[in-house]
Short mmCIF file of C-alpha atoms and ligand atoms in Angstrom, two decimals:
data_model
loop_
_atom_site.label_atom_id
_atom_site.label_comp_id
_atom_site.label_asym_id
_atom_site.label_seq_id
_atom_site.Cartn_x
_atom_site.Cartn_y
_atom_site.Cartn_z
CA UNK J 197 110.75 99.82 102.80
CA UNK J 198 107.05 100.33 103.43
CA UNK J 199 106.01 99.57 107.00
CA UNK J 200 103.10 97.15 106.95
CA UNK J 201 99.78 98.29 108.36
CA UNK J 202 96.84 96.51 109.97
CA UNK J 203 93.91 98.94 110.12
CA UNK J 204 90.62 98.12 111.82
CA UNK J 205 87.37 99.85 110.86
CA UNK J 206 84.76 99.34 113.56
CA UNK J 207 82.10 101.07 111.41
CA UNK J 208 78.99 101.91 113.49
CA UNK J 209 79.82 99.39 116.19
CA UNK J 210 80.99 99.83 119.73
CA UNK J 211 80.34 101.72 122.94
CA UNK J 212 82.69 102.46 125.83
CA UNK J 213 82.22 98.90 127.05
CA UNK J 214 84.15 97.74 123.98
CA UNK J 215 87.27 99.73 124.89
CA UNK J 216 88.53 96.64 126.73
CA UNK J 217 89.37 95.29 123.26
CA UNK J 218 92.03 97.99 123.01
CA UNK J 219 93.55 96.93 126.32
CA UNK J 220 93.77 93.36 125.00
CA UNK J 221 95.28 94.51 121.70
CA UNK J 222 97.94 96.52 123.51
CA UNK J 223 98.68 93.64 125.85
CA UNK J 224 99.12 91.13 123.04
CA UNK J 225 100.25 93.28 120.08
CA UNK J 226 101.46 96.59 121.52
CA UNK J 227 104.95 95.77 120.26
CA UNK J 228 103.90 94.58 116.78
CA UNK J 229 106.32 95.23 113.92
CA UNK J 230 103.40 96.39 111.80
CA UNK J 231 101.64 99.68 112.35
CA UNK J 232 98.33 98.95 114.07
CA UNK J 233 95.41 101.35 113.70
CA UNK J 234 91.83 101.20 114.97
CA UNK J 235 89.15 103.51 113.58
CA UNK J 236 86.26 103.37 116.07
CA UNK J 237 83.06 105.41 115.85
CA UNK J 238 83.80 109.12 116.44
CA UNK J 239 82.26 108.91 119.91
CA UNK J 240 85.07 106.60 121.07
CA UNK J 241 88.11 108.32 119.55
CA UNK J 242 88.99 110.43 122.57
CA UNK J 243 88.69 107.65 125.10
CA UNK J 244 90.45 105.16 122.85
CA UNK J 245 93.39 107.43 122.06
CA UNK J 246 93.89 108.09 125.77
CA UNK J 247 93.92 104.39 126.43
CA UNK J 248 96.04 103.37 123.45
CA UNK J 249 99.01 105.74 124.11
CA UNK J 250 101.50 105.52 121.25
CA UNK J 251 101.39 101.77 120.69
CA UNK J 252 98.20 101.69 118.70
CA UNK J 253 97.10 104.50 116.41
CA UNK J 254 93.50 105.71 116.53
CA UNK J 255 91.70 107.05 113.50
CA UNK J 256 88.32 108.24 112.27
CA UNK J 257 86.05 106.79 109.60
CA UNK J 258 85.11 110.04 107.85
CA UNK J 259 85.35 113.82 108.19
CA UNK J 260 83.84 116.94 106.66
CA UNK J 261 85.79 118.67 103.90
CA UNK J 262 85.71 122.03 105.74
CA UNK J 263 87.65 122.87 108.88
CA UNK J 264 84.64 124.45 110.63
CA UNK J 265 81.29 126.04 109.85
CA UNK J 266 77.53 125.62 109.63
CA UNK J 267 77.39 121.88 108.93
CA UNK J 268 75.07 120.38 111.50
CA UNK J 269 76.07 116.91 112.60
CA UNK J 270 79.41 116.90 110.83
CA UNK J 271 82.90 116.63 112.31
CA UNK J 272 86.06 118.17 110.84
CA UNK J 273 89.54 116.68 110.57
CA UNK J 274 90.81 119.36 112.97
CA UNK J 275 88.30 118.20 115.58
CA UNK J 276 89.35 114.59 115.10
CA UNK J 277 93.01 115.56 115.49
CA UNK J 278 92.10 117.46 118.65
CA UNK J 279 90.79 114.28 120.32
CA UNK J 280 93.75 112.15 119.31
CA UNK J 281 93.05 110.79 115.84
CA UNK J 282 96.11 110.40 113.61
CA UNK J 283 94.35 108.93 110.56
CA UNK J 284 91.02 109.39 108.76
CA UNK J 285 89.42 106.95 106.31
CA UNK J 286 88.06 108.76 103.25
CA UNK J 287 85.86 107.40 100.48
CA UNK J 288 84.82 104.15 102.13
CA UNK J 289 82.34 102.43 99.81
CA UNK J 290 79.65 102.63 102.50
CA UNK J 291 80.05 106.44 102.54
CA UNK J 292 80.05 106.54 98.74
CA UNK J 293 76.85 104.41 98.66
CA UNK J 294 74.96 105.69 101.73
CA UNK J 295 75.88 109.38 101.39
CA UNK J 296 76.44 109.71 97.67
CA UNK J 297 80.07 110.76 98.07
CA UNK J 298 81.74 111.37 94.71
CA UNK J 299 85.42 111.10 93.88
CA UNK J 300 85.58 114.92 94.09
CA UNK J 301 84.08 114.82 97.59
CA UNK J 302 86.61 112.19 98.61
CA UNK J 303 89.47 114.28 97.20
CA UNK J 304 88.25 117.34 99.13
CA UNK J 305 88.02 115.30 102.34
CA UNK J 306 91.47 113.86 101.73
CA UNK J 307 92.87 117.39 101.34
CA UNK J 308 91.12 118.36 104.60
CA UNK J 309 92.74 115.41 106.35
CA UNK J 310 96.17 116.53 105.13
CA UNK J 311 95.48 120.14 106.14
CA UNK J 312 94.85 118.92 109.69
CA UNK J 313 98.19 117.12 109.64
CA UNK J 314 96.63 113.65 109.58
CA UNK J 315 97.05 110.63 107.33
CA UNK J 316 94.25 109.79 104.87
CA UNK J 317 93.31 106.19 104.15
CA UNK J 318 91.64 106.57 100.78
CA UNK J 319 89.32 103.72 99.78
CA UNK J 320 88.55 102.62 96.24
CA UNK J 321 86.88 99.52 94.84
CA UNK J 322 84.58 98.20 92.15
CA UNK J 323 81.07 96.81 92.51
CA UNK J 324 80.15 93.29 91.46
CA UNK J 325 78.40 94.62 88.33
CA UNK J 326 81.50 96.57 87.34
CA UNK J 327 83.71 93.50 87.84
CA UNK J 328 81.33 91.29 85.87
CA UNK J 329 81.31 93.71 82.96
CA UNK J 330 85.11 93.79 82.85
CA UNK J 331 85.35 97.40 84.05
CA UNK J 332 87.38 96.83 87.22
CA UNK J 333 90.63 98.49 86.18
CA UNK J 334 88.85 101.41 84.49
CA UNK J 335 86.84 102.04 87.65
CA UNK J 336 89.90 101.73 89.89
CA UNK J 337 91.91 104.04 87.65
CA UNK J 338 89.19 106.69 87.65
CA UNK J 339 88.62 106.50 91.42
CA UNK J 340 92.34 106.71 92.06
CA UNK J 341 92.76 109.73 89.80
CA UNK J 342 89.65 111.48 91.15
CA UNK J 343 89.89 110.73 94.87
CA UNK J 344 93.53 111.60 95.56
CA UNK J 345 94.65 115.22 95.23
CA UNK J 346 98.11 116.18 94.02
CA UNK J 347 100.61 115.98 96.82
CA UNK J 348 100.05 112.41 98.02
CA UNK J 349 103.09 110.90 99.73
CA UNK J 350 103.74 107.82 101.80
CA UNK J 351 103.66 110.08 104.86
CA UNK J 352 100.17 111.51 104.31
CA UNK J 353 98.31 108.81 102.37
CA UNK J 354 97.51 105.10 102.47
CA UNK J 355 95.35 103.54 99.77
CA UNK J 356 92.87 100.75 100.48
CA UNK J 357 91.57 98.56 97.67
CA UNK J 358 88.23 97.17 98.80
CA UNK J 359 86.11 95.40 96.20
CA UNK J 360 82.55 96.32 97.24
CA UNK J 361 81.34 92.78 96.65
CA UNK J 362 83.86 91.44 99.18
CA UNK J 363 82.97 93.78 102.06
CA UNK J 364 81.07 92.10 104.87
CA UNK J 365 80.04 89.25 102.58
CA UNK J 366 82.56 86.59 103.54
CA UNK J 367 83.54 86.58 99.87
CA UNK J 368 87.25 87.32 99.45
CA UNK J 369 88.86 88.35 96.20
CA UNK J 370 91.25 85.70 94.91
CA UNK J 371 94.96 86.27 95.24
CA UNK J 372 95.08 86.71 91.47
CA UNK J 373 92.37 89.38 91.52
CA UNK J 374 94.07 91.24 94.38
CA UNK J 375 97.50 91.10 92.72
CA UNK J 376 96.12 92.37 89.41
CA UNK J 377 94.51 95.43 91.02
CA UNK J 378 97.35 96.20 93.46
CA UNK J 379 99.96 95.97 90.69
CA UNK J 380 97.77 98.24 88.56
CA UNK J 381 97.42 100.78 91.40
CA UNK J 382 101.18 100.84 91.96
CA UNK J 383 101.76 101.44 88.23
CA UNK J 384 99.15 104.21 88.10
CA UNK J 385 100.70 105.90 91.14
CA UNK J 386 104.15 105.66 89.54
CA UNK J 387 102.84 107.23 86.33
CA UNK J 388 101.32 110.12 88.27
CA UNK J 389 103.70 110.73 91.16
CA UNK J 390 106.91 109.12 89.91
CA UNK J 391 108.22 105.66 90.76
CA UNK J 392 110.09 106.82 93.86
CA UNK J 393 107.08 108.49 95.50
CA UNK J 394 104.76 105.67 94.41
CA UNK J 395 107.03 103.19 96.14
CA UNK J 396 106.41 104.86 99.51
CA UNK J 397 102.60 104.62 99.35
CA UNK J 398 101.13 101.66 101.20
CA UNK J 399 98.36 99.65 99.55
CA UNK J 400 95.96 97.82 101.86
CA UNK J 401 93.51 95.14 100.79
CA UNK J 402 90.07 95.14 102.42
CA UNK J 403 87.08 92.82 102.18
CA UNK J 404 86.38 89.89 104.50
CA UNK J 405 89.97 89.60 105.75
CA UNK J 406 90.09 87.08 108.61
CA UNK J 407 92.87 85.35 110.56
CA UNK J 408 92.32 82.26 108.38
CA UNK J 409 92.91 84.00 105.03
CA UNK J 410 95.30 86.75 106.13
CA UNK J 411 98.62 84.98 105.45
CA UNK J 412 97.68 84.23 101.85
CA UNK J 413 96.54 87.80 101.23
CA UNK J 414 99.68 89.27 102.84
CA UNK J 415 101.89 87.15 100.58
CA UNK J 416 100.31 88.80 97.53
CA UNK J 417 102.16 91.24 95.28
CA UNK J 418 101.98 94.89 96.39
CA UNK J 419 99.82 94.15 99.45
CA UNK J 420 101.19 96.17 102.40
CA UNK J 421 98.51 95.24 104.90
CA UNK J 422 94.75 95.19 105.38
CA UNK J 423 91.75 97.32 106.20
CA UNK J 424 89.58 95.06 108.31
CA UNK J 425 85.92 95.51 109.25
CA UNK J 426 84.13 92.71 111.08
CA UNK J 427 87.26 90.87 112.20
CA UNK J 428 88.67 94.02 113.85
CA UNK J 429 85.96 94.19 116.50
CA UNK J 430 87.46 91.48 118.68
CA UNK J 431 91.09 91.74 119.74
CA UNK J 432 91.52 87.98 119.40
CA UNK J 433 90.50 88.01 115.71
CA UNK J 434 92.34 91.19 114.83
CA UNK J 435 95.35 89.93 116.72
CA UNK J 436 95.49 86.89 114.44
CA UNK J 437 95.59 89.22 111.44
CA UNK J 438 98.33 91.38 113.03
CA UNK J 439 100.39 88.26 113.77
CA UNK J 440 100.02 87.07 110.16
CA UNK J 441 101.11 90.50 108.91
CA UNK J 442 104.12 90.57 111.22
CA UNK J 443 105.11 87.14 109.92
CA UNK J 444 104.66 88.03 106.23
P1 PGA D 738 84.90 93.55 106.26
O1 PGA D 738 84.93 95.15 105.97
O2 PGA D 738 86.28 93.18 106.73
O3 PGA D 738 83.86 93.38 107.32
O4 PGA D 738 84.56 92.90 104.97
C1 PGA D 738 86.05 95.74 105.37
C2 PGA D 738 85.83 97.23 105.26
O5 PGA D 738 84.74 97.66 104.88
O6 PGA D 738 86.75 98.03 105.56
#
């Protein structure tokens, strides 16, 4: 059985004043059945992990592919582990778009996350143009193959399907669209890693998930949870998503 996961990605939002949201999340959802993860900006990881104890996991949104070295401004997975991160998002579409990260870069970062003993949340997703031209499954297949190194297991990797056109737009993929891609990802993983290993890997959906649409998304084939941006910033909103996941 795959444990369900509600992961929040605060993106470049939040200062120490926002740590009260973690207190509220712990108060209301510290005993959730689902695994709950918040990925704040790197500046908040240490304080948040101290505050969250073991009831809520704290992760990072990116890392460098090297463990240390002359890379001004970058942060390594080891450093993130040192301040209490247990997970690192790799290959988010905003990193791919804003920083030109390729599938090979994402694979190298994912390997760095594993080397630090952390769990990678590897993001893949098609653009609107790719969907309109009928390329969605080709794009997803290529990103999946190129972004995940050999050695992925349910213990070190979570995969997030996030259609780029649904991120921060209020536009949610239909249940049919989500099921088609998640079923495809599961089949591709089974072909590469074997059905048994593929069965342990959790597949999150991401893109405008809100309390109001969460239950429908969580009832969809091969959806093991969500990666949530905007609606993870407030404990009340994210809590609604966690409750829907627990009930699914
Ligand atoms: P959103 O972002 O929930 O604000 O659409 C999702 C994500 O980018 O992870």
